[in-house]
Each structure stands twice: as structure tokens, then as C-alpha cells.
Amino acid sequence: MTQDVFAGTFDCIIVGAGHGGSQTAVALRQSGFEGSIALLGAEPEVPYDRPSLSKEYLAGKKTFERMHLRPQDFWSSRNVELVLGTRVVAVDPVAKTVTLENGACYSYRSLVWAAGGEPRKLSCPGSELSGIFYIRSKADCDALLAVLPDASKVAIIGGGYVGLEAAAVFRELGKHVVLVEALNRVLARVAGEPISRFYEREHRDHGVDIRLNSDVKVISGRDGRASGVLLESRESLQADIVVVGIGIVPSAAPLLAAGAQGSNGVNVDAYCRTSLPDIYCVGDCAILTNGPGIRVESVQNATDQATTAAKAICGNFKAYDALPWFWSNQYDLKLQTIGLNCGYDAVVVRGEPASRSFSLVYLKNEAVIALDCVNAPRDYVQGRKLVETAAKLGSVQLADTSKQLKELTLETN
Amino acid sequence: MATISLRTRDGELHQFDGRNGMSIMENIRNAGFDELLAMCGGCLSCATCHIYFESVPPGADLPTPSVDERELLEGSDYRQDNSRLSCQIPFEQSLDGIVVAIAPED
Ligand SMILES: Cc1cc2nc3c(=O)[nH]c(=O)nc-3n(C[C@H](O)[C@H](O)[C@H](O)COP(=O)(O)OP(=O)(O)OC[C@H]3O[C@@H](n4cnc5c(N)ncnc54)[C@H](O)[C@@H]3O)c2cc1C
Ligand code: FES
């Protein structure tokens, strides 16, 4: 047990130097915040663009330097103290301090928790073998890249966005790829069935062996290294490496232990305030309780919530009301999502999936709540208005590609 | 060395050296300006890197915008004839002296 050592006071301490944390610091300064700011992060790197990890960085198409969210010297120029490579392990909301794993203890006036999440780990036998990789941090990705040249067969576990993006990169690199998904379709948690079926077909056409309804029983190994995946069906798939993308677990334990309300994440109000005084939470681990009541994992969400929290700290209370959006790149397919589809009760396919340019419109009580647009930026841009106005348009109209979505909006006005 | 002049949202003009081969978005970001969100990191998915070209050096050609870029720009309430997405334009020597302005946030 190390003794806590008092290391200093900051007017604002931000925990987590990812998308949400870095934007909190930027937005504080932009809002005229003159107090001292510390940005504490577990990763050793300056804040960087995480989505590139499963896309251009994995593919070797983008250097890490180009992924820096801000240049190296930006933080000191804005008088933001970066404390990197160390983790906050405890929060004392009464004394208003945070403690790092090395025992250093800092006091704060305001605290912003932006710690994101850790990849959910496999729990089946064999999970401890080497040769099993996750993709959340640069370190994760570098470990994978170090062995990738020698691997010819890759097994991916999990058919979410990260798994599918990785599959696309591995295929482009000429690897044999098998992708194992427990549910009956890929992207089941996040997208409607037509999107799932479209991406399954695309990946199969690109040579990915997709196994749906397949539970992993064991990661088999040889000499301590993963050598394949044994399914519950008893089928055994050979692999040189295993890449796992089965979602994240929010990194909120110290804050929850300090008494913040929440369970699978931290509950926040419209200003990103937690139930604890002067403690805010933004990004992947925040649950907006007056919104859909779920965690949203996207750069937009982390960035816009960070701005909301920073403004609130400066006394400018503007409720978070940004329209969610998201993207994913696989092969030459650009997916853009506008709105949140949770609770949808009907979908309309707009355009022909076989043409590789179409959109899926999500409806709830007949109103448009979200769109997934594949190679269809025009629908993405024009669909925004439909989501903003919760437009009620018939499915025949929505499916009619002879008209642009903005023409439909005009008709309803 | 080629320079970029940048008008920030407060109307002030700043000048800095551009790095060839990097996009104008990356150049603006790397010079320490923080008004450009560029949330998708330059992959043509967000339109938060919207700028105006105030002046282009004689003889220099900007790459024509792709269909995707044009459609994304159409979604901006602040689109003008000289609007572009700065992540789509590589900076190069011929653009020396270019003047760009950061568009208002949508
Ligand atoms: C491979 C991949 C691809 C993605 N692709 C997309 C995409 O295409 N589009 C999109 O919108 N979103 C995408 N996302 C999601 C997006 O990256 C996240 O939603 C976003 O990064 C969340 O920001 P955040 O600040 O909440 O968390 P993060 O960016 O994860 O930052 C949290 C930081 O806090 C650190 N930390 C954790 N615990 C502690 C602690 N106790 N003390 C100190 N530091 C701590 C972590 O190490 C991390 O650096 C992707 C994510 C991944 C992993
Ligand atoms: S940075 Fe997103 S479109 Fe340019």
C-alpha cells in the first residue's frame, strides 16, 4: 500500500485524455476558463484519434503523428498540464481529490470524468493465451501489428463495427479471415436487419467466412499461443491470431465507488453533471438520464458532451441536445448514421442495397428517428432535417428515390 | 516554404508555414488553431472542417470536389460558393499565399 502524497491543486481535473477529455480542455479555454487544468490519462500518448485504429492505422495507411488530435506543443500553449501514462484509482468527492496509482493525490474544484471504456474480455477457457488481441488503444493495435505480418489466418470474434472494420483491413492485406458472431446477424445491437444483411453479403463477397449464431467454447492453443477457435457446435476453426471485438466495459469504477449514481456507466443530467457535486462525466461512460438512457459510443457524443460540460463549468448552462451521428468505413463503403435508432418499431429501405448505395430509415411511432446511409451522403445530410423535426412521412414516400429527402420535407411543411 | 493565411472566426488573419502533402485541415490543426473540430479525422464523414477560400494564388488549381464532398457541404447552413472541406485538399507549393477562412459552426 503506497502512502498518498499530495501533488497539487487544479481548478479543473480531467480524467481520461481521449476524445472527450481533450475536447473538455479545448472547450474550457475557448470559453475563457482561466483556471489551471490538468488532463490525466492512462495511455502514454498525447490525445489521438481512436477511430483510425481499426481503419487507416491498422491498414498502415496513416502514421500515428497524423492521428494526434492536437499538435504536441498545443497543450502547453493552452496551459493544460498533461499527466500521461498513469491511472486515477480513487476519487474522494468530499475532500475533492483524485488519487493516481502511484499514490500521487491532486485536489480539484471541478472534475470531469472522461475515461471511456476498456474492451470487454473473453471469458471462455483459453482467453489467457497469447495471440489474442483487442483494438481499443494504440498499444493494443501496435501489439497486433507486430505479429500481423506473420499471421495468415485471423479469427475475429464479434461482428460489431470494430470487428467488421478490422475484417475489411485484414482482407485488404490478403489474410484469411473468419468472423464469429454469437447472434443471428452482424451489427445486431446497433443497426436494423437490412444493414446487417448488406454488410454480411459484402464481407462474404470480399472473402470473409462469417459464422452467425456461433458461440465460442474455447480458444484452443499450442505452447501458450492461440491456435484456433472451438465453437459450441464443436466445429474448430484454425487461426494464427484471434482478434476480439465484443464491446466495451465503461471505465467508471473509481467514480461509482465514490458514490456516483449509475451502474453500466455514470448517470448524468443534461449538463453532464453526475450525482456528485462538481463532478461531470462525458463520452463513452456517461449515461444521459434525460435522454435515451443509454451510453452512446461515438466521437460526436464525446466531443459535444465535453463542450456541454466545459460550458457548464464556466457557468454557461446549455443542455446537451446535439443530434447524434456516427460513421464507419469498410472497403469502399462509407456508412454514415444520423440520429439514434433505439426503440425503433419500423424500418424503410430507401434505394437498392444491391446498388451499394442506399439508406435505412428508422421510424418510431411513424416519426423518423434515425438513418443509416451507405454510400449515400445526400440522404445523410438531408435526413438530418427529418430526424430533427421527427418528420412523419409514409414509408412509400420515404422509399421513393425519385425524390430527394429534402423534397419530402418541403411537402410536409 | 509556402505560407497559409487563415482567418479565424473572430475575423483576425493569421499566417503560418504550411507543410506540403498534409491536408489544409491538418495544417490548420497542426498550427495550433482549435476552431476546426474535424471530428472524423479527415475521412470525409462529418463536414466539421468547413472553410472558405478567400483567395487562391494565380495559376494554382484546387482539386475539384468529389460528389461526396459536395453533398456533405450542401448540408451546411453556411455553405457559400467558395466553401470546401479542408481535409480534402492537400497543401502544396503552388498554394503558397492562399487565404482561407474558418466557416461558422453548424
Ligand atoms: C477501434 C475503434 C474504432 C472506432 N470507430 C469509430 C468511428 O468510426 N466513429 C465514431 O464516432 N466512433 C468510433 N469509435 C468510438 C470512439 O472512439 C469513442 O466513442 C470515443 O473515443 C469516446 O471518447 P471518450 O473520451 O469517452 O473515451 P476514450 O477516447 O476511450 O478516452 C478515454 C481515455 O481515458 C483513459 N482512462 C481510462 N481509465 C482511466 C483512469 N482511471 N485514469 C486515467 N485515464 C483513464 C483511457 O486510457 C483513454 O485514453 C471507435 C472506437 C474504437 C475503439
Ligand atoms: S474532417 Fe470530417 S469531413 Fe473533413
Coordinates of C-alpha atoms and ligand atoms in Angstrom, one line a residue:
Chain A
M1 CA 0.0 0.0 0.0
T2 CA 1.5 3.3 -1.0
Q3 CA 1.0 6.4 1.0
D4 CA -1.0 9.1 -0.7
V5 CA 1.2 12.1 -1.5
F6 CA -0.3 15.5 -2.1
A7 CA 0.9 16.6 -5.5
G8 CA -1.1 19.8 -6.3
T9 CA -4.3 21.6 -6.9
F10 CA -6.0 22.2 -10.2
D11 CA -9.2 24.2 -10.8
C12 CA -10.3 21.6 -13.2
I13 CA -9.0 18.0 -13.4
I14 CA -10.0 15.9 -16.4
V15 CA -9.6 12.2 -16.1
G16 CA -9.0 10.5 -19.5
A17 CA -7.1 12.1 -22.4
G18 CA -9.2 10.7 -25.2
H19 CA -11.7 12.4 -27.4
G20 CA -13.9 13.6 -24.5
G21 CA -11.1 14.7 -22.2
S22 CA -9.1 16.6 -24.8
Q23 CA -12.2 18.4 -26.1
T24 CA -13.1 19.4 -22.5
A25 CA -9.8 21.1 -22.1
V26 CA -10.1 22.8 -25.5
A27 CA -13.6 24.0 -24.9
L28 CA -12.8 25.3 -21.4
R29 CA -10.1 27.5 -22.8
Q30 CA -12.3 28.5 -25.7
S31 CA -15.0 29.5 -23.1
G32 CA -12.5 31.7 -21.4
F33 CA -11.7 29.5 -18.4
E34 CA -8.6 31.0 -16.8
G35 CA -8.1 28.4 -14.0
S36 CA -5.5 25.7 -14.0
I37 CA -6.3 22.5 -16.0
A38 CA -4.8 19.0 -15.6
L39 CA -5.5 16.3 -18.2
L40 CA -4.7 12.9 -16.7
G41 CA -4.6 9.9 -19.0
A42 CA -3.7 6.3 -18.6
E43 CA -2.3 6.0 -22.1
P44 CA 1.3 7.3 -22.6
E45 CA 0.4 9.1 -25.9
V46 CA -0.9 12.6 -26.4
P47 CA -4.6 12.6 -27.3
Y48 CA -5.2 10.9 -30.6
D49 CA -7.9 9.9 -33.0
R50 CA -9.2 6.5 -31.8
P51 CA -11.4 5.6 -34.8
S52 CA -8.4 5.5 -37.1
L53 CA -7.0 2.5 -35.1
S54 CA -9.3 0.0 -36.8
K55 CA -9.2 1.7 -40.1
E56 CA -6.1 3.5 -41.7
Y57 CA -3.7 2.9 -38.8
L58 CA -4.3 -0.9 -38.9
A59 CA -4.1 -0.8 -42.7
G60 CA -0.7 1.0 -42.4
K61 CA -2.2 3.9 -44.4
K62 CA -1.8 6.6 -41.7
T63 CA 1.1 7.4 -39.5
F64 CA 0.4 7.9 -35.8
E65 CA 1.6 11.5 -36.0
R66 CA -1.3 12.3 -38.3
M67 CA -3.7 11.0 -35.7
H68 CA -2.8 13.5 -33.0
L69 CA -5.9 15.4 -32.1
R70 CA -3.7 18.4 -31.5
P71 CA 0.0 19.0 -32.1
Q72 CA 2.3 18.0 -29.3
D73 CA 3.0 21.6 -28.1
F74 CA -0.6 22.6 -28.2
W75 CA -1.3 21.6 -24.6
S76 CA 1.4 23.6 -23.1
S77 CA 0.4 26.6 -25.3
R78 CA -3.0 26.4 -23.8
N79 CA -1.6 25.9 -20.3
V80 CA -3.0 22.5 -19.9
E81 CA -0.9 20.2 -17.8
L82 CA -0.7 16.7 -19.3
V83 CA -0.1 13.9 -16.9
L84 CA 0.1 10.8 -19.0
G85 CA 0.8 7.1 -18.5
T86 CA -1.0 7.0 -15.2
R87 CA -4.4 6.0 -14.0
V88 CA -6.8 7.5 -11.5
V89 CA -7.7 4.8 -9.0
A90 CA -9.8 6.7 -6.4
V91 CA -12.0 9.8 -6.1
D92 CA -12.9 11.4 -2.9
P93 CA -15.9 13.6 -3.6
V94 CA -15.8 15.2 -0.1
A95 CA -12.1 16.2 0.1
K96 CA -12.4 16.8 -3.7
T97 CA -9.3 14.8 -4.6
V98 CA -8.3 12.2 -7.1
T99 CA -5.5 9.6 -6.4
L100 CA -3.3 8.1 -9.0
E101 CA -2.0 4.5 -9.0
N102 CA 1.4 5.8 -7.8
G103 CA -0.2 7.4 -4.7
A104 CA 0.0 11.0 -6.0
C105 CA -3.1 12.9 -5.0
Y106 CA -4.5 16.0 -6.6
S107 CA -7.3 18.3 -5.5
Y108 CA -9.8 19.8 -7.8
R109 CA -12.5 22.4 -7.9
S110 CA -14.3 20.7 -10.8
L111 CA -13.7 17.1 -12.0
V112 CA -14.6 15.8 -15.5
W113 CA -14.6 12.0 -15.8
A114 CA -13.9 11.1 -19.5
A115 CA -12.3 7.7 -19.1
G116 CA -14.1 5.9 -21.9
G117 CA -14.1 2.1 -21.7
E118 CA -12.0 -1.0 -21.7
P119 CA -12.6 -3.7 -24.3
R120 CA -14.8 -6.5 -22.9
K121 CA -12.6 -9.5 -22.4
L122 CA -13.3 -13.0 -23.5
S123 CA -14.1 -15.3 -20.5
C124 CA -14.0 -18.7 -22.1
P125 CA -11.2 -21.2 -21.5
G126 CA -8.1 -20.2 -23.4
S127 CA -8.8 -16.5 -23.0
E128 CA -5.4 -16.0 -21.3
L129 CA -3.4 -17.4 -24.2
S130 CA -1.1 -15.1 -26.1
G131 CA -2.0 -14.3 -29.7
I132 CA -5.4 -12.8 -28.6
F133 CA -5.8 -9.1 -29.4
Y134 CA -8.2 -6.3 -28.8
I135 CA -8.4 -3.0 -30.6
R136 CA -9.1 0.0 -28.2
S137 CA -5.7 1.7 -27.8
K138 CA -2.6 2.4 -29.8
A139 CA -0.8 -0.1 -27.6
D140 CA -3.4 -2.8 -28.5
C141 CA -3.1 -2.0 -32.2
D142 CA 0.8 -2.0 -32.1
A143 CA 0.8 -5.4 -30.4
L144 CA -1.4 -6.7 -33.1
L145 CA 0.6 -5.0 -35.9
A146 CA 3.8 -6.6 -34.6
V147 CA 2.6 -10.1 -35.3
L148 CA 0.3 -9.4 -38.2
P149 CA 2.9 -9.9 -41.0
D150 CA 3.5 -13.4 -39.8
A151 CA -0.2 -14.3 -39.5
S152 CA -2.0 -15.7 -42.4
K153 CA -5.2 -16.8 -40.7
V154 CA -7.2 -14.4 -38.5
A155 CA -10.2 -15.3 -36.4
I156 CA -12.3 -12.3 -35.4
I157 CA -14.7 -12.7 -32.6
G158 CA -17.6 -10.2 -32.7
G159 CA -19.5 -8.7 -35.6
G160 CA -19.7 -5.1 -34.4
Y161 CA -18.3 -2.1 -36.2
V162 CA -14.7 -2.7 -34.8
G163 CA -14.7 -6.4 -35.8
L164 CA -16.1 -5.7 -39.3
E165 CA -13.7 -2.8 -39.9
A166 CA -10.8 -5.0 -38.9
A167 CA -12.1 -7.8 -41.1
A168 CA -12.1 -5.4 -44.1
V169 CA -8.5 -4.3 -43.4
F170 CA -7.3 -7.9 -43.0
R171 CA -8.9 -8.9 -46.3
E172 CA -7.2 -6.0 -48.0
L173 CA -3.9 -7.2 -46.6
G174 CA -4.7 -10.7 -48.0
K175 CA -5.3 -12.6 -44.8
H176 CA -7.7 -15.4 -44.5
V177 CA -10.5 -14.1 -42.2
V178 CA -13.2 -16.0 -40.3
L179 CA -15.6 -13.9 -38.3
V180 CA -17.6 -15.4 -35.5
E181 CA -20.8 -13.8 -34.3
A182 CA -22.9 -15.1 -31.4
L183 CA -26.2 -13.6 -32.6
N184 CA -28.1 -14.3 -35.8
R185 CA -26.7 -11.2 -37.6
V186 CA -23.8 -8.8 -37.5
L187 CA -24.3 -5.3 -36.1
A188 CA -27.4 -6.7 -34.3
R189 CA -27.0 -4.3 -31.4
V190 CA -26.7 -1.2 -33.5
A191 CA -28.4 -1.5 -36.8
G192 CA -31.5 -2.8 -38.5
E193 CA -31.6 -6.1 -40.3
P194 CA -31.2 -4.8 -43.9
I195 CA -27.9 -3.1 -42.9
S196 CA -26.7 -6.3 -41.2
R197 CA -27.6 -8.5 -44.2
F198 CA -25.9 -6.0 -46.6
Y199 CA -22.7 -6.0 -44.7
E200 CA -22.7 -9.8 -44.3
R201 CA -23.0 -10.1 -48.1
E202 CA -20.3 -7.5 -48.7
H203 CA -17.9 -9.2 -46.4
R204 CA -18.7 -12.7 -47.8
D205 CA -18.2 -11.3 -51.3
H206 CA -14.8 -10.0 -50.1
G207 CA -13.9 -13.5 -48.9
V208 CA -14.7 -13.3 -45.2
D209 CA -16.0 -16.5 -43.8
I210 CA -18.8 -15.2 -41.5
R211 CA -20.3 -17.6 -38.9
L212 CA -23.5 -16.4 -37.3
N213 CA -25.3 -18.0 -34.3
S214 CA -21.9 -19.2 -33.2
D215 CA -20.8 -19.2 -29.6
V216 CA -17.1 -19.6 -28.8
K217 CA -16.5 -22.5 -26.5
V218 CA -12.7 -22.5 -26.2
I219 CA -9.8 -20.6 -27.6
S220 CA -7.5 -23.5 -28.4
G221 CA -3.8 -23.1 -28.0
R222 CA -0.4 -24.6 -28.6
D223 CA 2.6 -23.7 -26.5
G224 CA 0.7 -21.0 -24.8
R225 CA -0.4 -19.4 -28.0
A226 CA -3.8 -19.2 -29.6
S227 CA -4.1 -21.6 -32.5
G228 CA -7.8 -21.5 -33.2
V229 CA -11.3 -21.2 -32.0
L230 CA -13.5 -24.1 -31.0
L231 CA -17.2 -23.3 -31.4
E232 CA -20.1 -24.7 -29.2
S233 CA -21.1 -26.6 -32.3
R234 CA -17.8 -28.5 -31.9
E235 CA -16.5 -27.1 -35.1
S236 CA -12.9 -26.0 -34.9
L237 CA -11.5 -23.0 -36.8
Q238 CA -7.8 -22.6 -37.2
A239 CA -6.2 -19.3 -36.7
D240 CA -2.8 -17.8 -36.2
I241 CA -4.2 -14.9 -34.2
V242 CA -7.5 -14.1 -32.7
V243 CA -8.9 -10.5 -32.7
V244 CA -11.8 -9.8 -30.3
G245 CA -14.3 -7.0 -30.7
I246 CA -17.2 -7.7 -28.3
G247 CA -17.9 -4.3 -27.0
I248 CA -16.6 -2.3 -24.1
V249 CA -17.0 -2.1 -20.3
P250 CA -17.2 1.6 -19.2
S251 CA -14.2 2.7 -17.1
A252 CA -16.1 4.2 -14.3
A253 CA -15.2 2.1 -11.3
P254 CA -13.5 4.8 -9.2
L255 CA -16.3 7.2 -9.7
L256 CA -19.0 4.7 -8.9
A257 CA -17.1 3.6 -5.9
A258 CA -17.1 7.2 -4.8
G259 CA -20.9 7.1 -4.8
A260 CA -21.8 8.5 -8.2
Q261 CA -25.1 7.1 -9.4
G262 CA -25.1 4.7 -12.3
S263 CA -24.3 1.1 -13.0
N264 CA -23.2 0.2 -16.5
G265 CA -21.8 3.8 -16.7
V266 CA -22.3 7.0 -14.8
N267 CA -25.7 8.8 -14.8
V268 CA -25.5 12.5 -15.9
D269 CA -28.1 15.2 -16.4
A270 CA -28.5 17.5 -19.4
Y271 CA -25.3 19.4 -18.4
C272 CA -23.3 16.2 -18.0
R273 CA -23.3 16.6 -14.2
T274 CA -23.1 13.4 -12.1
S275 CA -24.9 13.0 -8.8
L276 CA -21.7 14.1 -7.0
P277 CA -21.0 17.8 -6.5
D278 CA -18.8 19.4 -9.2
I279 CA -18.2 16.1 -10.9
Y280 CA -19.1 15.8 -14.6
C281 CA -18.9 12.8 -16.8
V282 CA -18.7 12.8 -20.6
G283 CA -18.2 10.3 -23.5
D284 CA -18.4 6.5 -23.7
C285 CA -19.0 6.1 -19.9
A286 CA -21.8 8.7 -19.5
I287 CA -25.5 7.9 -19.5
L288 CA -27.7 10.8 -20.2
T289 CA -30.6 10.1 -17.9
N290 CA -33.0 12.6 -19.5
G291 CA -32.2 11.2 -23.0
P292 CA -32.4 7.7 -24.2
G293 CA -30.9 6.4 -21.0
I294 CA -28.1 4.6 -22.8
R295 CA -24.3 5.1 -23.2
V296 CA -23.5 6.3 -26.7
E297 CA -20.1 5.4 -28.1
S298 CA -19.1 7.9 -30.7
V299 CA -16.7 10.7 -31.3
Q300 CA -19.6 13.1 -31.8
N301 CA -21.1 12.2 -28.4
A302 CA -17.8 12.5 -26.6
T303 CA -16.9 15.8 -28.2
D304 CA -20.3 17.5 -27.9
Q305 CA -20.8 16.3 -24.3
A306 CA -17.3 17.7 -23.5
T307 CA -18.3 21.1 -24.8
T308 CA -21.5 21.0 -22.7
A309 CA -19.6 20.1 -19.5
A310 CA -16.9 22.8 -20.2
K311 CA -19.6 25.5 -20.7
A312 CA -21.4 24.4 -17.6
I313 CA -18.1 24.7 -15.6
C314 CA -17.8 28.2 -16.9
G315 CA -21.4 29.0 -15.7
N316 CA -22.9 28.8 -19.2
F317 CA -25.6 26.1 -18.8
K318 CA -26.7 24.9 -22.1
A319 CA -28.5 21.5 -22.1
Y320 CA -26.9 18.8 -24.3
D321 CA -29.1 18.5 -27.3
A322 CA -26.7 17.6 -30.1
L323 CA -28.0 15.3 -32.8
P324 CA -26.0 12.1 -32.7
W325 CA -24.0 11.0 -35.7
F326 CA -21.6 8.3 -36.5
W327 CA -19.6 6.8 -39.3
S328 CA -17.9 3.5 -40.2
N329 CA -15.6 2.8 -43.2
Q330 CA -15.3 -0.7 -44.6
Y331 CA -13.7 -1.5 -48.0
D332 CA -15.1 1.3 -50.3
L333 CA -18.3 1.5 -48.2
K334 CA -19.0 4.6 -46.2
L335 CA -21.6 4.3 -43.6
Q336 CA -23.0 7.5 -42.1
T337 CA -25.6 7.4 -39.3
I338 CA -27.7 10.3 -38.2
G339 CA -29.9 10.1 -35.1
L340 CA -30.2 7.2 -32.6
N341 CA -32.3 4.3 -33.6
C342 CA -33.1 2.9 -30.2
G343 CA -36.7 1.9 -29.7
Y344 CA -37.4 1.9 -33.5
D345 CA -40.6 0.0 -34.4
A346 CA -40.3 0.0 -38.2
V347 CA -37.7 0.5 -40.9
V348 CA -37.9 1.6 -44.5
V349 CA -35.2 0.7 -47.1
R350 CA -34.6 3.6 -49.4
G351 CA -32.7 2.6 -52.5
E352 CA -31.4 -0.8 -53.7
P353 CA -28.8 -2.4 -51.4
A354 CA -27.5 -4.3 -54.4
S355 CA -26.5 -1.0 -55.9
R356 CA -24.3 -0.4 -52.9
S357 CA -25.8 2.9 -52.3
F358 CA -28.9 3.0 -50.1
S359 CA -30.3 4.1 -46.7
L360 CA -32.2 2.6 -43.9
V361 CA -34.7 4.9 -42.3
Y362 CA -35.7 4.1 -38.7
L363 CA -39.2 5.0 -37.5
K364 CA -40.8 5.1 -34.1
N365 CA -44.5 5.8 -33.8
E366 CA -44.3 6.7 -37.5
A367 CA -41.8 9.5 -36.9
V368 CA -38.2 9.4 -38.4
I369 CA -35.7 8.9 -35.6
A370 CA -32.5 7.9 -37.5
L371 CA -31.0 6.9 -40.8
D372 CA -28.1 4.6 -41.7
C373 CA -26.8 5.8 -45.1
V374 CA -24.4 3.6 -47.1
N375 CA -22.6 5.4 -49.8
A376 CA -25.4 7.9 -49.7
P377 CA -24.1 11.2 -48.2
R378 CA -27.1 13.1 -49.7
D379 CA -29.6 11.1 -47.6
Y380 CA -27.4 11.6 -44.6
V381 CA -27.3 15.3 -45.0
Q382 CA -31.0 15.7 -45.9
G383 CA -32.1 13.1 -43.4
R384 CA -30.8 15.3 -40.6
K385 CA -33.8 17.6 -41.1
L386 CA -36.2 14.7 -40.9
V387 CA -34.7 13.5 -37.7
E388 CA -34.7 17.0 -36.2
T389 CA -38.3 17.5 -37.0
A390 CA -39.3 13.9 -36.2
A391 CA -41.0 14.0 -39.6
K392 CA -43.9 11.7 -40.1
L393 CA -43.7 10.5 -43.7
G394 CA -45.2 7.4 -45.2
S395 CA -43.0 4.5 -46.0
V396 CA -43.9 4.7 -49.6
Q397 CA -42.7 8.3 -49.8
L398 CA -39.5 7.6 -47.9
A399 CA -38.7 4.7 -50.2
D400 CA -39.2 6.7 -53.3
T401 CA -35.7 7.5 -54.6
S402 CA -37.1 9.5 -57.5
K403 CA -37.4 12.3 -54.9
Q404 CA -34.7 13.7 -52.6
L405 CA -35.4 13.6 -48.9
K406 CA -35.4 17.4 -48.8
E407 CA -38.2 17.5 -51.3
L408 CA -40.3 15.3 -49.0
T409 CA -39.6 17.8 -46.1
L410 CA -40.9 20.6 -48.2
E411 CA -44.1 18.7 -48.9
T412 CA -44.7 18.3 -45.2
N413 CA -44.3 22.0 -44.4
Chain B
M1 CA 8.4 27.4 -47.7
A2 CA 4.8 28.0 -48.6
T3 CA 2.5 30.0 -46.4
I4 CA -1.2 29.8 -45.5
S5 CA -3.2 32.7 -44.3
L6 CA -6.1 31.8 -42.1
R7 CA -9.0 33.9 -40.9
T8 CA -10.3 32.7 -37.6
R9 CA -13.9 33.2 -36.6
D10 CA -13.1 36.5 -34.8
G11 CA -12.1 37.9 -38.2
E12 CA -8.4 38.0 -37.5
L13 CA -5.9 36.9 -40.1
H14 CA -3.0 34.7 -39.2
Q15 CA -0.1 33.5 -41.3
F16 CA 1.9 30.3 -40.9
D17 CA 4.0 27.9 -42.9
G18 CA 2.2 25.1 -44.5
R19 CA 3.5 21.5 -44.8
N20 CA 3.3 20.1 -48.2
G21 CA 1.5 16.8 -48.6
M22 CA -0.7 17.3 -45.5
S23 CA -4.2 18.4 -46.0
I24 CA -5.2 22.0 -45.2
M25 CA -7.2 20.7 -42.3
E26 CA -4.1 19.1 -40.8
N27 CA -2.1 22.2 -41.5
I28 CA -4.6 24.4 -39.6
R29 CA -4.8 21.9 -36.7
N30 CA -1.0 21.4 -36.5
A31 CA -0.5 25.2 -36.4
G32 CA -2.4 25.2 -33.1
F33 CA -5.8 26.6 -34.2
D34 CA -8.5 24.9 -32.3
E35 CA -11.7 26.2 -34.0
L36 CA -11.8 23.4 -36.6
L37 CA -13.4 20.4 -35.0
A38 CA -12.6 18.0 -37.9
M39 CA -14.3 15.3 -35.9
C40 CA -14.0 12.4 -38.3
G41 CA -10.2 12.9 -38.5
G42 CA -10.3 13.7 -42.2
C43 CA -12.2 10.8 -43.7
L44 CA -15.0 12.8 -45.4
S45 CA -17.7 11.8 -43.0
C46 CA -18.5 14.9 -40.9
A47 CA -18.2 18.3 -42.6
T48 CA -16.8 19.9 -39.4
C49 CA -13.7 21.0 -41.3
H50 CA -15.6 23.5 -43.4
I51 CA -13.6 26.5 -44.7
Y52 CA -13.9 29.3 -47.3
F53 CA -11.3 30.0 -49.9
E54 CA -10.9 33.8 -49.9
S55 CA -8.1 33.8 -52.4
V56 CA -6.2 31.3 -54.4
P57 CA -2.8 32.2 -55.9
P58 CA -2.9 32.8 -59.6
G59 CA -2.3 29.6 -61.6
A60 CA -3.0 27.3 -58.7
D61 CA -5.7 24.8 -59.0
L62 CA -7.7 23.3 -56.2
P63 CA -8.7 19.7 -56.8
T64 CA -12.4 19.6 -57.9
P65 CA -14.6 18.4 -55.1
S66 CA -15.9 14.9 -55.2
V67 CA -19.6 14.2 -55.2
D68 CA -19.5 13.2 -51.5
E69 CA -17.8 16.4 -50.6
R70 CA -20.3 18.5 -52.5
E71 CA -23.2 16.7 -50.9
L72 CA -21.8 17.0 -47.4
L73 CA -21.3 20.7 -47.9
E74 CA -24.8 21.0 -49.1
G75 CA -25.9 20.2 -45.6
S76 CA -24.2 23.2 -44.1
D77 CA -26.3 26.3 -43.3
Y78 CA -23.2 28.4 -44.1
R79 CA -22.3 27.0 -47.5
Q80 CA -21.0 29.5 -50.0
D81 CA -19.7 29.3 -53.5
N82 CA -16.1 29.2 -52.1
S83 CA -16.9 26.5 -49.5
R84 CA -14.7 23.4 -49.2
L85 CA -13.9 20.7 -46.8
S86 CA -10.3 21.4 -45.8
C87 CA -9.5 17.7 -45.1
Q88 CA -10.0 17.0 -48.8
I89 CA -7.4 19.5 -50.1
P90 CA -3.7 18.5 -49.9
F91 CA -1.5 21.5 -49.4
E92 CA 1.3 22.0 -51.9
Q93 CA 3.8 24.6 -53.0
S94 CA 1.6 26.1 -55.7
L95 CA -0.9 27.1 -53.0
D96 CA 1.7 29.4 -51.4
G97 CA -0.1 32.5 -50.2
I98 CA -3.5 31.1 -50.1
V99 CA -6.1 32.8 -47.9
V100 CA -8.8 30.6 -46.2
A101 CA -11.3 31.3 -43.5
I102 CA -12.9 29.0 -41.0
A103 CA -16.7 28.8 -41.6
P104 CA -19.1 29.2 -38.7
E105 CA -20.0 26.1 -36.8
D106 CA -23.2 24.5 -37.9
Ligands
LIG1 C1 -11.3 0.8 -32.9 C2 -12.3 1.8 -32.7 C3 -13.0 2.4 -33.8 C4 -13.9 3.4 -33.6 N1 -14.5 3.9 -34.7 C5 -15.4 4.9 -34.5 C6 -16.0 5.6 -35.7 O1 -15.7 5.3 -36.8 N2 -16.8 6.7 -35.4 C7 -17.1 7.1 -34.2 O2 -17.9 8.0 -34.0 N3 -16.6 6.4 -33.1 C8 -15.8 5.4 -33.2 N4 -15.3 4.7 -32.1 C9 -15.7 5.1 -30.8 C10 -15.0 6.4 -30.3 O3 -13.6 6.2 -30.5 C11 -15.3 6.6 -28.8 O4 -16.7 6.7 -28.7 C12 -14.6 7.8 -28.3 O5 -13.2 7.6 -28.3 C13 -15.0 8.0 -26.8 O6 -14.3 9.1 -26.3 P1 -14.1 9.1 -24.7 O7 -13.3 10.3 -24.4 O8 -15.3 8.8 -24.0 O9 -13.1 7.8 -24.4 P2 -11.7 7.4 -25.0 O10 -11.4 8.1 -26.3 O11 -11.6 5.9 -24.9 O12 -10.7 8.1 -23.9 C14 -10.7 7.6 -22.6 C15 -9.3 7.7 -22.1 O13 -9.3 7.6 -20.7 C16 -8.2 6.7 -20.3 N5 -8.6 6.2 -19.0 C17 -9.4 5.2 -18.7 N6 -9.5 5.0 -17.3 C18 -8.7 5.9 -16.8 C19 -8.3 6.2 -15.4 N7 -8.8 5.6 -14.4 N8 -7.4 7.2 -15.2 C20 -6.9 7.9 -16.3 N9 -7.2 7.7 -17.6 C21 -8.1 6.7 -17.8 C22 -8.2 5.7 -21.4 O14 -6.9 5.1 -21.4 C23 -8.4 6.5 -22.6 O15 -7.2 7.1 -23.1 C24 -14.3 3.8 -32.3 C25 -13.7 3.2 -31.2 C26 -12.7 2.2 -31.4 C27 -12.1 1.6 -30.2
FES2 S1 -12.7 16.2 -41.1 FE1 -14.6 15.2 -41.3 S2 -15.1 15.8 -43.3 FE2 -13.2 16.8 -43.1

